[in-house]
Amino acid sequence: MSQMQACTEQYLKGTTGLEERGACVTSMIELIKRREGNVLHIVQALQDWLISEGESRRALGTRLLTDVVSAGNGVLAPGDVHHLAHFLTARLMDWPCVEQAALGCTALLLHYSSHHQASNSTLTESDALTILRTAATGMAPQVQAL
């Protein structure tokens, strides 16, 4: 089992508290910085969680990716940023995941926009527009239904 997979599994345990989850995310970011892992490795470890019929499992898997985006602050590779933008945008349509997906999209816009100097990777204009368009049009009916 890889370190990235071990961190992912620890994060997802039902008994893991917020502090421990934060430590898991910090470890994942360090692995990414050292090029010993990447977002694809996290997604592979999350596979069953992200496609689960269980709403709480999908939401927790989405939360992990959002935590990585938020903590990564410029360390993610360009391809990872692009894939996360598409994934999190799609999750804006999955009501149990919408809060975490919106936080992840916001983190991408804040940490990976072309105006952010600390990042080697930037969110493409197309990805940014897709996030904003989806948030504006896709979530409106769900919010109105409340």
XYZ file of N, CA, C and O in Angstrom:
584
model
N 0.851 -1.182 0.000
C 0.000 0.000 0.000
C 0.894 1.241 0.000
O 1.841 1.332 0.762
N 0.569 2.181 -0.861
C 1.353 3.413 -0.929
C 1.039 4.331 0.245
O 0.002 4.184 0.904
N 1.930 5.283 0.495
C 1.697 6.254 1.569
C 0.448 7.078 1.294
O -0.309 7.391 2.211
N 0.241 7.422 0.011
C -0.930 8.221 -0.346
C -2.207 7.436 -0.054
O -3.162 7.986 0.499
N -2.218 6.157 -0.382
C -3.386 5.337 -0.119
C -3.609 5.189 1.384
O -4.740 5.257 1.862
N -2.526 5.014 2.148
C -2.650 4.889 3.606
C -3.219 6.170 4.211
O -4.087 6.115 5.093
N -2.759 7.323 3.738
C -3.289 8.607 4.232
C -4.769 8.746 3.881
O -5.570 9.215 4.699
N -5.116 8.340 2.666
C -6.509 8.426 2.225
C -7.399 7.544 3.099
O -8.461 7.975 3.562
N -6.958 6.316 3.330
C -7.754 5.403 4.145
C -7.901 5.912 5.576
O -8.965 5.793 6.183
N -6.839 6.488 6.117
C -6.913 7.034 7.476
C -7.914 8.189 7.533
O -8.709 8.293 8.459
N -7.877 9.071 6.541
C -8.791 10.210 6.474
C -10.247 9.739 6.480
O -11.106 10.331 7.128
N -10.518 8.656 5.763
C -11.887 8.194 5.559
C -12.449 7.360 6.704
O -13.660 7.127 6.744
N -11.597 6.939 7.627
C -12.087 6.124 8.748
C -13.132 6.901 9.539
O -12.969 8.099 9.794
N -14.161 6.204 9.939
C -15.235 6.839 10.703
C -14.785 7.393 12.040
O -15.418 8.281 12.591
N -13.689 6.885 12.570
C -13.212 7.324 13.877
C -12.182 8.451 13.799
O -11.730 8.949 14.822
N -11.822 8.856 12.603
C -10.807 9.890 12.433
C -11.405 11.261 12.717
O -12.410 11.651 12.114
N -10.775 12.006 13.626
C -11.244 13.342 13.979
C -10.699 14.412 13.042
O -9.885 14.138 12.158
N -11.141 15.644 13.243
C -10.732 16.753 12.381
C -9.222 16.973 12.402
O -8.615 17.240 11.355
N -8.620 16.895 13.575
C -7.178 17.110 13.679
C -6.405 16.040 12.907
O -5.449 16.339 12.194
N -6.848 14.799 13.051
C -6.205 13.705 12.326
C -6.401 13.848 10.821
O -5.481 13.572 10.049
N -7.589 14.277 10.409
C -7.835 14.493 8.976
C -6.910 15.586 8.443
O -6.376 15.471 7.347
N -6.731 16.640 9.229
C -5.808 17.699 8.821
C -4.389 17.184 8.659
O -3.681 17.553 7.714
N -3.966 16.306 9.569
C -2.627 15.715 9.480
C -2.510 14.835 8.242
O -1.460 14.821 7.573
N -3.568 14.112 7.905
C -3.567 13.283 6.691
C -3.395 14.154 5.447
O -2.607 13.833 4.557
N -4.142 15.245 5.387
C -4.057 16.147 4.235
C -2.659 16.762 4.146
O -2.077 16.840 3.063
N -2.106 17.163 5.282
C -0.743 17.716 5.295
C 0.247 16.694 4.757
O 1.131 17.034 3.950
N 0.101 15.444 5.158
C 0.988 14.377 4.652
C 0.823 14.200 3.146
O 1.809 14.023 2.427
N -0.410 14.269 2.668
C -0.661 14.128 1.229
C -0.008 15.265 0.451
O 0.603 15.042 -0.596
N -0.110 16.473 0.968
C 0.495 17.629 0.301
C 2.016 17.470 0.264
O 2.657 17.765 -0.748
N 2.597 16.985 1.338
C 4.049 16.750 1.371
C 4.452 15.706 0.335
O 5.483 15.854 -0.336
N 3.666 14.661 0.190
C 3.943 13.645 -0.822
C 3.866 14.239 -2.228
O 4.691 13.932 -3.094
N 2.888 15.101 -2.443
C 2.749 15.769 -3.742
C 3.948 16.681 -3.995
O 4.517 16.687 -5.093
N 4.356 17.436 -2.988
C 5.509 18.332 -3.128
C 6.775 17.563 -3.481
O 7.599 18.015 -4.273
N 6.933 16.379 -2.869
C 8.131 15.560 -3.123
C 7.980 14.701 -4.377
O 8.845 13.889 -4.676
N 6.851 14.879 -5.063
C 6.535 14.114 -6.267
C 6.486 12.605 -6.018
O 6.834 11.807 -6.875
N 6.040 12.248 -4.822
C 5.865 10.843 -4.466
C 4.402 10.436 -4.575
O 4.035 9.312 -4.230
N 3.587 11.336 -5.027
C 2.167 11.079 -5.211
C 1.535 12.259 -5.916
O 2.161 13.313 -6.080
N 0.298 12.067 -6.361
C -0.431 13.148 -7.013
C -1.926 12.943 -6.789
O -2.334 11.996 -6.117
N -2.710 13.817 -7.345
C -4.153 13.758 -7.145
C -4.729 12.463 -7.716
O -5.651 11.888 -7.149
N -4.171 11.981 -8.810
C -4.656 10.723 -9.387
C -4.560 9.579 -8.370
O -5.475 8.760 -8.260
N -3.476 9.551 -7.603
C -3.329 8.511 -6.583
C -4.427 8.627 -5.517
O -4.939 7.613 -5.033
N -4.778 9.847 -5.169
C -5.852 10.056 -4.184
C -7.183 9.593 -4.768
O -7.950 8.876 -4.120
N -7.448 9.980 -6.011
C -8.708 9.608 -6.663
C -8.811 8.087 -6.793
O -9.881 7.512 -6.572
N -7.703 7.437 -7.126
C -7.725 5.975 -7.220
C -8.072 5.350 -5.867
O -8.841 4.393 -5.797
N -7.516 5.888 -4.796
C -7.820 5.374 -3.453
C -9.263 5.687 -3.053
O -9.867 4.957 -2.269
N -9.823 6.759 -3.602
C -11.194 7.176 -3.284
C -12.252 6.552 -4.191
O -13.439 6.779 -3.981
N -11.833 5.812 -5.175
C -12.724 5.349 -6.228
C -14.073 4.835 -5.717
O -15.119 5.283 -6.165
N -14.055 3.915 -4.775
C -15.315 3.365 -4.273
C -16.145 4.416 -3.543
O -17.377 4.351 -3.539
N -15.495 5.376 -2.939
C -16.207 6.426 -2.206
C -16.863 7.421 -3.155
O -17.959 7.898 -2.888
N -16.199 7.741 -4.230
C -16.706 8.770 -5.141
C -17.867 8.288 -5.994
O -18.653 9.096 -6.469
N -17.974 6.973 -6.188
C -19.070 6.429 -7.007
C -20.095 5.698 -6.164
O -21.009 5.079 -6.693
N -19.983 5.799 -4.872
C -20.876 5.104 -3.951
C -22.305 5.631 -4.063
O -22.537 6.802 -4.337
N -23.248 4.742 -3.821
C -24.647 5.174 -3.734
C -24.913 5.852 -2.396
O -25.907 6.570 -2.244
N -24.022 5.639 -1.432
C -24.168 6.269 -0.127
C -23.792 7.746 -0.187
O -22.663 8.100 -0.528
N -24.744 8.589 0.116
C -24.525 10.036 0.016
C -23.399 10.517 0.925
O -22.587 11.348 0.527
N -23.338 10.008 2.144
C -22.312 10.463 3.081
C -20.918 10.032 2.624
O -19.947 10.755 2.834
N -20.819 8.882 1.972
C -19.516 8.434 1.443
C -19.055 9.353 0.308
O -17.897 9.749 0.261
N -19.958 9.676 -0.617
C -19.592 10.584 -1.720
C -19.190 11.953 -1.175
O -18.218 12.558 -1.625
N -19.944 12.424 -0.193
C -19.655 13.737 0.392
C -18.289 13.750 1.080
O -17.526 14.716 0.941
N -17.948 12.675 1.803
C -16.655 12.629 2.493
C -15.508 12.515 1.490
O -14.461 13.149 1.661
N -15.698 11.749 0.427
C -14.678 11.667 -0.618
C -14.456 13.021 -1.278
O -13.317 13.433 -1.532
N -15.537 13.737 -1.538
C -15.445 15.080 -2.115
C -14.770 16.029 -1.137
O -13.947 16.864 -1.528
N -15.071 15.875 0.143
C -14.447 16.727 1.162
C -12.931 16.529 1.183
O -12.181 17.496 1.314
N -12.488 15.295 1.060
C -11.047 15.047 1.039
C -10.387 15.780 -0.124
O -9.368 16.456 0.055
N -10.969 15.697 -1.306
C -10.394 16.399 -2.459
C -10.414 17.911 -2.244
O -9.450 18.613 -2.579
N -11.484 18.420 -1.650
C -11.570 19.848 -1.353
C -10.502 20.258 -0.343
O -9.851 21.300 -0.499
N -10.286 19.432 0.661
C -9.241 19.730 1.652
C -7.864 19.757 1.007
O -7.031 20.599 1.341
N -7.611 18.859 0.070
C -6.321 18.833 -0.633
C -6.155 20.102 -1.478
O -5.098 20.731 -1.466
N -7.206 20.492 -2.186
C -7.140 21.723 -2.994
C -6.882 22.928 -2.090
O -6.027 23.769 -2.385
N -7.597 23.007 -0.983
C -7.456 24.144 -0.073
C -6.074 24.202 0.565
O -5.486 25.270 0.688
N -5.549 23.054 0.963
C -4.240 23.016 1.624
C -3.098 23.079 0.622
O -1.997 23.515 0.971
N -3.352 22.662 -0.608
C -2.303 22.611 -1.619
C -1.747 23.964 -2.003
O -0.555 24.098 -2.265
N -2.596 24.961 -2.043
C -2.197 26.341 -2.288
C -1.043 26.501 -3.273
O 0.015 27.011 -2.933
N -1.245 26.016 -4.482
C -0.270 26.254 -5.533
C 0.651 25.096 -5.844
O 1.477 25.204 -6.730
N 0.555 23.967 -5.142
C 1.488 22.864 -5.377
C 0.964 21.815 -6.351
O 1.731 20.953 -6.786
N -0.298 21.863 -6.698
C -0.853 20.854 -7.595
C -0.386 21.082 -9.033
O -0.201 22.211 -9.471
N -0.215 20.000 -9.754
C 0.208 20.053 -11.156
C -0.927 20.596 -12.021
O -2.106 20.457 -11.666
N -0.576 21.186 -13.179
C -1.617 21.737 -14.056
C -2.700 20.721 -14.423
O -3.877 21.044 -14.413
N -2.317 19.497 -14.727
C -3.312 18.484 -15.069
C -4.228 18.174 -13.910
O -5.431 17.964 -14.090
N -3.668 18.157 -12.697
C -4.478 17.906 -11.504
C -5.487 19.025 -11.299
O -6.648 18.772 -10.960
N -5.064 20.252 -11.494
C -5.964 21.399 -11.335
C -7.115 21.292 -12.326
O -8.288 21.469 -11.972
N -6.798 20.958 -13.564
C -7.816 20.824 -14.612
C -8.820 19.716 -14.263
O -10.039 19.921 -14.317
N -8.312 18.548 -13.869
C -9.200 17.426 -13.545
C -10.047 17.717 -12.314
O -11.242 17.376 -12.279
N -9.450 18.349 -11.318
C -10.222 18.704 -10.124
C -11.306 19.729 -10.447
O -12.404 19.660 -9.900
N -10.996 20.665 -11.327
C -12.005 21.658 -11.727
C -13.210 20.958 -12.355
O -14.360 21.271 -12.022
N -12.954 20.004 -13.238
C -14.056 19.288 -13.875
C -14.816 18.409 -12.884
O -16.044 18.376 -12.893
N -14.078 17.713 -12.031
C -14.733 16.836 -11.062
C -15.590 17.642 -10.085
O -16.756 17.319 -9.847
N -15.001 18.680 -9.496
C -15.735 19.463 -8.495
C -16.923 20.187 -9.118
O -17.969 20.339 -8.481
N -16.775 20.626 -10.363
C -17.896 21.260 -11.055
C -19.039 20.260 -11.218
O -20.203 20.592 -10.983
N -18.714 19.024 -11.584
C -19.748 17.996 -11.724
C -20.417 17.718 -10.379
O -21.632 17.468 -10.320
N -19.658 17.782 -9.304
C -20.211 17.517 -7.972
C -21.161 18.620 -7.513
O -21.921 18.423 -6.563
N -21.139 19.757 -8.172
C -22.096 20.809 -7.833
C -23.529 20.369 -8.130
O -24.480 20.963 -7.633
N -23.676 19.316 -8.928
C -25.006 18.785 -9.261
C -25.434 17.662 -8.320
O -26.536 17.161 -8.422
N -24.557 17.240 -7.441
C -24.838 16.145 -6.507
C -25.114 16.776 -5.143
O -24.194 17.136 -4.415
N -26.393 16.927 -4.808
C -26.795 17.729 -3.650
C -26.047 17.390 -2.363
O -25.622 18.298 -1.654
N -25.823 16.124 -2.004
C -25.095 15.838 -0.763
C -23.646 16.344 -0.789
O -23.039 16.546 0.252
N -23.117 16.562 -1.979
C -21.717 16.985 -2.132
C -21.577 18.468 -2.443
O -20.461 18.989 -2.534
N -22.687 19.156 -2.620
C -22.634 20.519 -3.155
C -21.835 21.473 -2.267
O -21.082 22.305 -2.775
N -21.962 21.354 -0.957
C -21.226 22.272 -0.078
C -19.716 22.088 -0.242
O -18.982 23.062 -0.431
N -19.261 20.846 -0.181
C -17.834 20.587 -0.325
C -17.352 20.918 -1.728
O -16.246 21.451 -1.915
N -18.158 20.621 -2.737
C -17.777 20.942 -4.118
C -17.645 22.458 -4.308
O -16.706 22.934 -4.949
N -18.577 23.215 -3.736
C -18.517 24.682 -3.839
C -17.271 25.223 -3.139
O -16.599 26.121 -3.655
N -16.946 24.652 -1.977
C -15.724 25.073 -1.276
C -14.478 24.733 -2.106
O -13.540 25.525 -2.171
N -14.484 23.559 -2.735
C -13.360 23.166 -3.577
C -13.212 24.061 -4.795
O -12.105 24.463 -5.156
N -14.336 24.386 -5.423
C -14.300 25.289 -6.578
C -13.790 26.671 -6.167
O -12.990 27.286 -6.872
N -14.238 27.135 -5.020
C -13.767 28.428 -4.512
C -12.272 28.397 -4.260
O -11.545 29.331 -4.620
N -11.788 27.311 -3.667
C -10.351 27.184 -3.410
C -9.560 27.168 -4.720
O -8.496 27.788 -4.819
N -10.080 26.481 -5.733
C -9.406 26.486 -7.035
C -9.338 27.902 -7.596
O -8.300 28.334 -8.096
N -10.460 28.615 -7.520
C -10.484 29.989 -8.040
C -9.537 30.900 -7.254
O -8.877 31.759 -7.833
N -9.441 30.699 -5.940
C -8.582 31.551 -5.113
C -7.095 31.208 -5.252
O -6.257 32.096 -5.357
N -6.774 29.913 -5.233
C -5.377 29.496 -5.182
C -4.750 29.228 -6.545
O -3.517 29.157 -6.646
N -5.570 29.045 -7.567
C -5.014 28.658 -8.861
C -5.433 29.569 -10.000
O -5.273 29.220 -11.156
N -5.957 30.748 -9.670
C -6.283 31.698 -10.730
C -4.983 32.274 -11.274
O -3.940 32.222 -10.634
N -5.047 32.809 -12.456
C -3.832 33.343 -13.094
C -3.276 34.550 -12.349
O -2.146 34.943 -12.571
N -4.045 35.100 -11.426
C -3.584 36.258 -10.658
C -2.849 35.859 -9.389
O -2.324 36.700 -8.680
N -2.830 34.581 -9.069
C -2.189 34.106 -7.844
C -0.731 33.782 -8.150
O -0.425 32.870 -8.897
N 0.173 34.511 -7.571
C 1.594 34.397 -7.892
C 2.285 33.174 -7.293
O 3.312 32.748 -7.781
N 1.759 32.581 -6.236
C 2.428 31.468 -5.563
C 2.293 30.155 -6.323
O 2.989 29.202 -6.043
N 1.416 30.097 -7.295
C 1.134 28.844 -7.982
C 1.921 28.698 -9.270
O 2.037 29.629 -10.056
N 2.449 27.496 -9.479
C 3.069 27.170 -10.760
C 2.009 26.702 -11.746
O 2.249 26.652 -12.935
N 0.861 26.320 -11.243
C -0.255 25.854 -12.057
C -1.350 26.895 -11.984
O -1.566 27.506 -10.956
N -2.023 27.073 -13.088
C -3.141 28.001 -13.069
C -4.374 27.338 -13.645
O -4.294 26.464 -14.503
N -5.489 27.755 -13.148
C -6.781 27.312 -13.638
C -6.989 27.990 -14.982
O -6.800 29.198 -15.112
N -7.344 27.221 -15.998
C -7.563 27.837 -17.297
C -8.805 28.720 -17.237
O -9.697 28.509 -16.396
N -8.861 29.676 -18.116
C -10.023 30.557 -18.165
C -11.278 29.745 -18.454
O -12.336 29.979 -17.860
N -11.154 28.757 -19.306
C -12.282 27.890 -19.635
C -12.784 27.136 -18.399
O -13.984 27.060 -18.162
N -11.849 26.576 -17.613
C -12.240 25.858 -16.398
C -12.908 26.803 -15.400
O -13.908 26.455 -14.776
N -12.353 27.996 -15.252
C -12.922 28.966 -14.318
C -14.339 29.358 -14.744
O -15.249 29.432 -13.915
N -14.514 29.595 -16.027
C -15.846 29.952 -16.517
C -16.837 28.805 -16.351
O -18.000 29.021 -16.016
N -16.370 27.581 -16.563
C -17.235 26.418 -16.367
C -17.683 26.315 -14.922
O -18.861 26.050 -14.642
N -16.757 26.518 -13.999
C -17.104 26.480 -12.570
C -18.170 27.531 -12.267
O -19.192 27.241 -11.658
N -17.934 28.743 -12.704
C -18.862 29.832 -12.405
C -20.217 29.627 -13.075
O -21.265 29.844 -12.456
N -20.205 29.200 -14.335
C -21.450 28.977 -15.067
C -22.262 27.853 -14.404
O -23.470 27.979 -14.220
N -21.598 26.774 -14.050
C -22.288 25.656 -13.418
C -22.848 26.061 -12.063
O -23.978 25.697 -11.715
N -22.057 26.783 -11.304
C -22.530 27.226 -9.988
C -23.757 28.122 -10.131
O -24.718 27.991 -9.371
N -23.728 28.998 -11.114
C -24.832 29.939 -11.278
C -26.081 29.270 -11.824
O -27.195 29.524 -11.343
N -25.949 28.418 -12.816
C -27.133 27.830 -13.452
C -27.539 26.491 -12.858
O -28.707 26.206 -12.735
N -26.572 25.697 -12.483
C -26.872 24.354 -12.010
C -27.410 24.300 -10.599
O -28.235 23.437 -10.280
N -26.959 25.183 -9.766
C -27.390 25.136 -8.371
C -28.676 25.922 -8.131
O -29.349 25.690 -7.140
N -28.992 26.817 -9.003
C -30.177 27.676 -8.795
C -31.461 26.876 -8.546
O -32.177 27.152 -7.585
N -31.789 25.875 -9.374
C -33.024 25.123 -9.107
C -32.986 24.391 -7.763
O -34.012 24.302 -7.083
N -31.826 23.878 -7.374
C -31.720 23.171 -6.105
C -31.929 24.125 -4.928
O -32.600 23.797 -3.969
N -31.358 25.301 -5.029
C -31.507 26.278 -3.964
C -32.942 26.779 -3.895
O -33.503 26.938 -2.807
N -33.558 26.997 -5.057
C -34.950 27.461 -5.071
C -35.898 26.416 -4.484
O -36.904 26.748 -3.892
N -35.530 25.137 -4.621
C -36.378 24.061 -4.100
C -36.379 24.024 -2.583
O -37.250 23.428 -1.964
N -35.386 24.652 -1.962
C -35.338 24.681 -0.499
C -36.473 25.535 -0.013
O -37.047 25.599 0.904
